[in-house]
Amino acid sequence: MVTRRFGGRRVVVTGAARGIGARIAERFAAEGADVVVLDLLRDPGAAHAAAIGARFVEADLTDVASARAAMTEAIETLGGIDVLVNNAGILRFGSVMETTPEQWDEVLAVNSRSMLLTTQVAAQAMIEAGDGGAIVNLASMAGKAGGAGQVAYAASKSAVIALTRVTALELGEHRIRANALCPGYVLTEMGAATRTQEQVDLWSSYSPLGRLGTPDDVAGLALFLASDDGAYLTGQAVNVTGGMIMH
Ligand code: NAD
């Protein structure tokens, strides 16, 4: 049975043209929310938005002006905002010894700085409306456990966890909650180019459940954290790893 926990709620999901974000946006729409799909990828983003009855706003979140303008447009389109899901992200490989300043800056700009920018615009609108709100940020288990060979990615996700906690501390007085999700391995296009069946089998064995995660596994937790069922949760970084890490 599908419940409609988000009837009348206005939701923006970044990076929702495909993968985890696409599924999160779809499930919000299915539960009654008015949704904006915000993404760099115009054609798949617009097509997905149309398919789920949402609106599409194009943005390159690495560009400060574009990120602010797109969030402002999304909020105007919806007539306000109740939920922001900061999901857009990129994975880049590189060890501590190999990673260049340019690679570091690129990953941090997409995965962390973009979330600061969208949070600022969304939170301002939430504060002015006075009805509170929920922010859900996509971190990663790499943000807690690290990740050999992906130092910039792991650092960017630790930054997401810190941003989430500070957002929760500073904006709680406005009844704005902020929580992070820390997925394990999820089979999406992220990392697909280099992924082998041997790795999939090995990673699956790390989970007591014996499988990798799905976009639905992550979406279910994202919706819970954004819903009234999560009303007393803020500043948390919740694992959705199939038990791969437990801290
Ligand atoms: P994905 O590559 O399938 O989707 C990422 C989306 O973000 C794409 O639609 C892309 O166009 C968008 N995006 C990237 N750069 C952007 C930019 N500059 N401006 C606007 N949009 C941009 O990846 P996914 O697996 O669905 O990952 C979604 C989130 O979940 C990411 O933050 C990722 O780090 C996180 N995550 C994924 C996994 C996994 O195993 N797939 C694990 C842990 C965390």
Coordinates of C-alpha atoms and ligand atoms in Angstrom, one line a residue:
M1 CA 0.0 0.0 0.0
V2 CA 1.4 3.4 -0.9
T3 CA 0.8 6.0 1.8
R4 CA 0.7 9.7 0.8
R5 CA 2.9 11.2 3.5
F6 CA 3.8 14.2 1.4
G7 CA 0.5 15.6 0.1
G8 CA 0.8 19.4 -0.2
R9 CA 4.6 19.3 0.5
R10 CA 7.0 21.0 -1.9
V11 CA 10.2 19.0 -2.5
V12 CA 13.4 19.7 -4.5
V13 CA 15.7 16.8 -5.3
T14 CA 19.1 17.7 -6.8
G15 CA 20.9 15.2 -9.1
A16 CA 17.5 13.6 -9.8
A17 CA 17.9 12.9 -13.5
R18 CA 19.0 9.4 -12.8
G19 CA 20.2 6.9 -10.2
I20 CA 19.3 7.3 -6.5
G21 CA 18.0 10.9 -6.9
A22 CA 15.6 9.9 -9.7
R23 CA 14.1 7.2 -7.4
I24 CA 13.9 9.6 -4.5
A25 CA 12.0 12.1 -6.6
E26 CA 9.7 9.4 -8.0
R27 CA 8.8 8.2 -4.6
F28 CA 8.1 11.7 -3.2
A29 CA 5.8 12.3 -6.2
A30 CA 4.1 9.0 -5.7
E31 CA 3.4 10.0 -2.1
G32 CA 1.7 13.2 -3.1
A33 CA 4.6 15.8 -3.1
D34 CA 5.0 18.6 -5.6
V35 CA 8.5 17.9 -6.9
V36 CA 11.3 19.7 -8.7
V37 CA 14.0 17.6 -10.4
L38 CA 17.1 19.7 -10.5
D39 CA 20.1 18.4 -12.6
L40 CA 22.9 19.2 -14.9
L41 CA 21.5 16.7 -17.5
R42 CA 18.8 18.5 -19.3
D43 CA 17.2 15.7 -21.5
P44 CA 17.1 12.8 -19.0
G45 CA 16.2 15.3 -16.2
A46 CA 13.3 16.8 -18.2
A47 CA 12.1 13.3 -19.3
H48 CA 12.2 11.9 -15.8
A49 CA 10.4 14.9 -14.4
A50 CA 7.7 14.6 -17.0
A51 CA 7.3 10.8 -16.4
I52 CA 6.7 11.3 -12.6
G53 CA 4.6 14.5 -12.8
A54 CA 7.4 16.8 -11.6
R55 CA 9.0 20.0 -12.9
F56 CA 12.6 20.2 -14.2
V57 CA 15.1 22.9 -13.4
E58 CA 18.6 22.8 -15.1
A59 CA 21.7 23.7 -13.1
D60 CA 25.4 23.1 -12.9
L61 CA 25.8 23.1 -9.1
T62 CA 29.5 23.6 -9.4
D63 CA 28.7 27.1 -10.6
V64 CA 27.8 29.4 -7.7
A65 CA 25.5 31.7 -9.7
S66 CA 23.8 28.7 -11.4
A67 CA 23.3 26.9 -8.2
R68 CA 21.7 29.9 -6.5
A69 CA 19.6 30.8 -9.5
A70 CA 18.3 27.3 -10.0
M71 CA 17.3 26.8 -6.3
T72 CA 15.6 30.2 -6.4
E73 CA 13.7 29.2 -9.6
A74 CA 12.8 25.8 -8.1
I75 CA 11.3 27.4 -5.0
E76 CA 9.4 30.0 -7.0
T77 CA 8.1 27.2 -9.2
L78 CA 6.8 25.3 -6.2
G79 CA 5.6 28.4 -4.3
G80 CA 7.9 27.6 -1.4
I81 CA 9.9 24.6 -0.1
D82 CA 9.3 22.0 2.6
V83 CA 12.0 19.4 1.8
L84 CA 15.4 19.7 0.1
V85 CA 17.2 16.5 -0.8
N86 CA 20.9 17.3 -1.7
N87 CA 21.7 14.3 -3.8
A88 CA 23.9 15.4 -6.7
G89 CA 27.4 14.0 -6.6
I90 CA 30.3 12.7 -8.5
L91 CA 32.8 9.9 -7.8
R92 CA 36.4 10.4 -8.8
F93 CA 39.2 7.9 -8.1
G94 CA 42.6 9.0 -6.8
S95 CA 44.9 8.2 -3.9
V96 CA 46.4 10.6 -1.4
M97 CA 49.7 10.6 -3.3
E98 CA 48.1 11.0 -6.8
T99 CA 45.2 13.4 -6.3
T100 CA 45.8 16.9 -7.8
P101 CA 44.5 20.2 -6.3
E102 CA 42.2 20.5 -9.3
Q103 CA 40.7 17.0 -8.8
W104 CA 40.2 17.8 -5.1
D105 CA 38.5 21.1 -5.8
E106 CA 36.2 19.5 -8.5
V107 CA 34.9 16.8 -6.2
L108 CA 34.5 19.1 -3.2
A109 CA 32.7 21.7 -5.4
V110 CA 30.1 19.2 -6.6
N111 CA 29.7 17.0 -3.5
S112 CA 30.0 19.5 -0.7
R113 CA 30.1 23.2 -1.7
S114 CA 27.0 22.8 -3.8
M115 CA 25.1 21.6 -0.8
L116 CA 26.1 24.7 1.2
L117 CA 24.7 26.9 -1.6
T118 CA 21.4 25.1 -2.1
T119 CA 20.9 24.8 1.7
Q120 CA 21.4 28.5 2.1
V121 CA 18.8 29.4 -0.5
A122 CA 16.3 26.7 0.7
A123 CA 16.8 27.5 4.4
Q124 CA 16.2 31.2 3.8
A125 CA 12.9 30.4 2.2
M126 CA 12.0 28.0 5.0
I127 CA 12.9 30.6 7.7
E128 CA 10.8 33.3 5.9
A129 CA 7.8 31.0 5.6
G130 CA 8.1 30.0 9.3
D131 CA 6.8 26.5 8.8
G132 CA 10.1 24.6 9.4
G133 CA 11.4 22.1 6.9
A134 CA 13.6 19.1 6.3
I135 CA 17.0 18.8 4.6
V136 CA 18.4 15.4 3.6
N137 CA 22.0 15.2 2.4
L138 CA 23.5 12.3 0.5
A139 CA 26.8 11.5 2.2
S140 CA 28.3 8.0 2.0
M141 CA 29.9 5.3 4.1
A142 CA 33.1 6.7 2.7
G143 CA 32.5 9.8 4.7
K144 CA 32.7 7.8 7.9
A145 CA 35.0 4.9 7.0
G146 CA 37.2 6.5 4.4
G147 CA 37.9 4.9 1.1
A148 CA 41.3 3.9 -0.2
G149 CA 41.8 5.2 -3.7
Q150 CA 39.1 7.9 -3.4
V151 CA 40.5 10.5 -1.0
A152 CA 38.7 13.5 -2.5
Y153 CA 35.4 11.6 -2.6
A154 CA 35.7 10.4 1.0
A155 CA 36.7 13.9 2.2
S156 CA 33.8 15.5 0.4
K157 CA 31.4 13.1 2.1
S158 CA 32.9 13.8 5.5
A159 CA 32.3 17.4 4.8
V160 CA 28.6 16.6 4.0
I161 CA 28.3 15.0 7.4
A162 CA 29.8 18.0 9.1
L163 CA 27.6 20.4 7.1
T164 CA 24.6 18.4 8.1
R165 CA 25.4 18.5 11.8
V166 CA 26.1 22.2 11.8
T167 CA 22.9 22.9 9.8
A168 CA 21.0 20.9 12.4
L169 CA 22.6 22.9 15.2
E170 CA 22.1 26.3 13.7
L171 CA 18.7 26.0 12.1
G172 CA 16.9 23.8 14.7
E173 CA 15.5 27.0 16.2
H174 CA 13.6 27.5 13.0
R175 CA 12.2 23.9 13.1
I176 CA 14.5 23.0 10.2
R177 CA 15.9 19.4 10.5
A178 CA 19.0 18.2 8.7
N179 CA 20.1 14.6 8.4
A180 CA 22.6 12.8 6.2
L181 CA 22.3 9.4 4.5
C182 CA 25.4 7.2 4.3
P183 CA 24.8 4.6 1.6
G184 CA 27.1 1.7 1.0
Y185 CA 27.5 0.3 -2.5
V186 CA 24.5 1.0 -4.8
L187 CA 24.5 -0.2 -8.4
T188 CA 23.9 3.0 -10.4
E189 CA 25.8 4.6 -13.3
M190 CA 28.2 6.1 -10.7
G191 CA 31.4 4.0 -10.9
A192 CA 29.8 1.7 -13.4
A193 CA 32.6 2.2 -16.0
T194 CA 35.2 0.6 -13.8
R195 CA 33.1 -1.9 -11.8
T196 CA 33.8 -5.6 -12.3
Q197 CA 31.6 -8.6 -11.4
E198 CA 34.4 -9.7 -9.0
Q199 CA 34.1 -6.4 -7.2
V200 CA 30.3 -6.7 -7.0
D201 CA 30.7 -10.2 -5.5
L202 CA 33.3 -9.1 -3.0
W203 CA 31.4 -6.0 -1.9
S204 CA 28.2 -8.1 -1.6
S205 CA 30.1 -10.4 0.8
Y206 CA 30.8 -7.4 3.1
S207 CA 27.1 -7.1 3.9
P208 CA 25.5 -9.5 6.4
L209 CA 22.5 -9.4 4.0
G210 CA 24.8 -10.6 1.1
R211 CA 23.8 -8.0 -1.4
L212 CA 24.4 -4.5 -2.6
G213 CA 22.0 -1.7 -2.0
T214 CA 19.4 -0.4 -4.5
P215 CA 18.2 3.1 -5.2
D216 CA 14.9 2.0 -3.4
D217 CA 16.8 1.1 -0.3
V218 CA 18.2 4.6 -0.1
A219 CA 15.0 6.3 -1.2
G220 CA 13.0 4.6 1.6
L221 CA 15.3 6.1 4.2
A222 CA 15.4 9.5 2.6
L223 CA 11.6 9.7 2.6
F224 CA 11.4 8.6 6.2
L225 CA 13.9 11.2 7.3
A226 CA 12.0 13.9 5.5
S227 CA 8.6 12.8 6.8
D228 CA 6.8 13.6 10.0
D229 CA 7.8 10.1 11.2
G230 CA 11.3 11.5 11.5
A231 CA 10.2 14.6 13.4
Y232 CA 12.7 14.2 16.3
L233 CA 15.7 13.2 14.1
T234 CA 18.2 15.9 13.3
G235 CA 21.9 16.1 12.9
Q236 CA 22.2 12.3 12.2
A237 CA 24.3 10.5 9.6
V238 CA 22.3 7.3 9.1
N239 CA 24.0 4.3 7.5
V240 CA 22.1 2.4 4.7
T241 CA 24.8 -0.1 4.0
G242 CA 23.3 -3.5 4.6
G243 CA 25.3 -3.6 7.8
M244 CA 28.7 -3.2 6.0
I245 CA 29.7 -0.6 8.6
M246 CA 28.1 -0.2 11.9
H247 CA 29.4 3.1 13.3
Ligands
NAD1 P1 24.6 9.0 -10.5 O1 25.9 9.4 -11.1 O2 23.8 8.0 -11.1 O3 23.7 10.3 -10.3 C1 24.2 11.6 -9.9 C2 23.4 12.7 -10.4 O4 24.0 13.9 -10.0 C3 23.3 12.7 -12.0 O5 22.0 12.9 -12.4 C4 24.2 13.9 -12.4 O6 23.8 14.5 -13.6 C5 24.0 14.8 -11.2 N1 25.1 15.8 -11.1 C6 26.4 15.5 -11.1 N2 27.1 16.7 -11.1 C7 26.2 17.7 -11.1 C8 26.3 19.1 -11.1 N3 27.5 19.7 -11.2 N4 25.2 19.8 -11.1 C9 24.0 19.2 -11.1 N5 23.8 17.9 -11.1 C10 24.9 17.1 -11.1 O7 25.0 8.7 -9.0 P2 24.1 8.0 -7.8 O8 24.8 6.7 -7.5 O9 22.7 8.0 -8.0 O10 24.5 8.9 -6.6 C11 23.6 9.8 -5.9 C12 24.3 10.3 -4.6 O11 24.4 9.2 -3.7 C13 25.6 11.0 -4.8 O12 25.8 12.1 -3.9 C14 26.6 9.8 -4.4 O13 27.8 10.3 -3.9 C15 25.8 9.2 -3.3 N6 26.2 7.8 -3.0 C16 26.2 6.9 -4.0 C17 26.6 5.6 -3.8 C18 26.6 4.5 -4.8 O14 27.2 3.4 -4.6 N7 26.0 4.7 -6.0 C19 27.1 5.2 -2.5 C20 27.1 6.2 -1.5 C21 26.7 7.5 -1.8

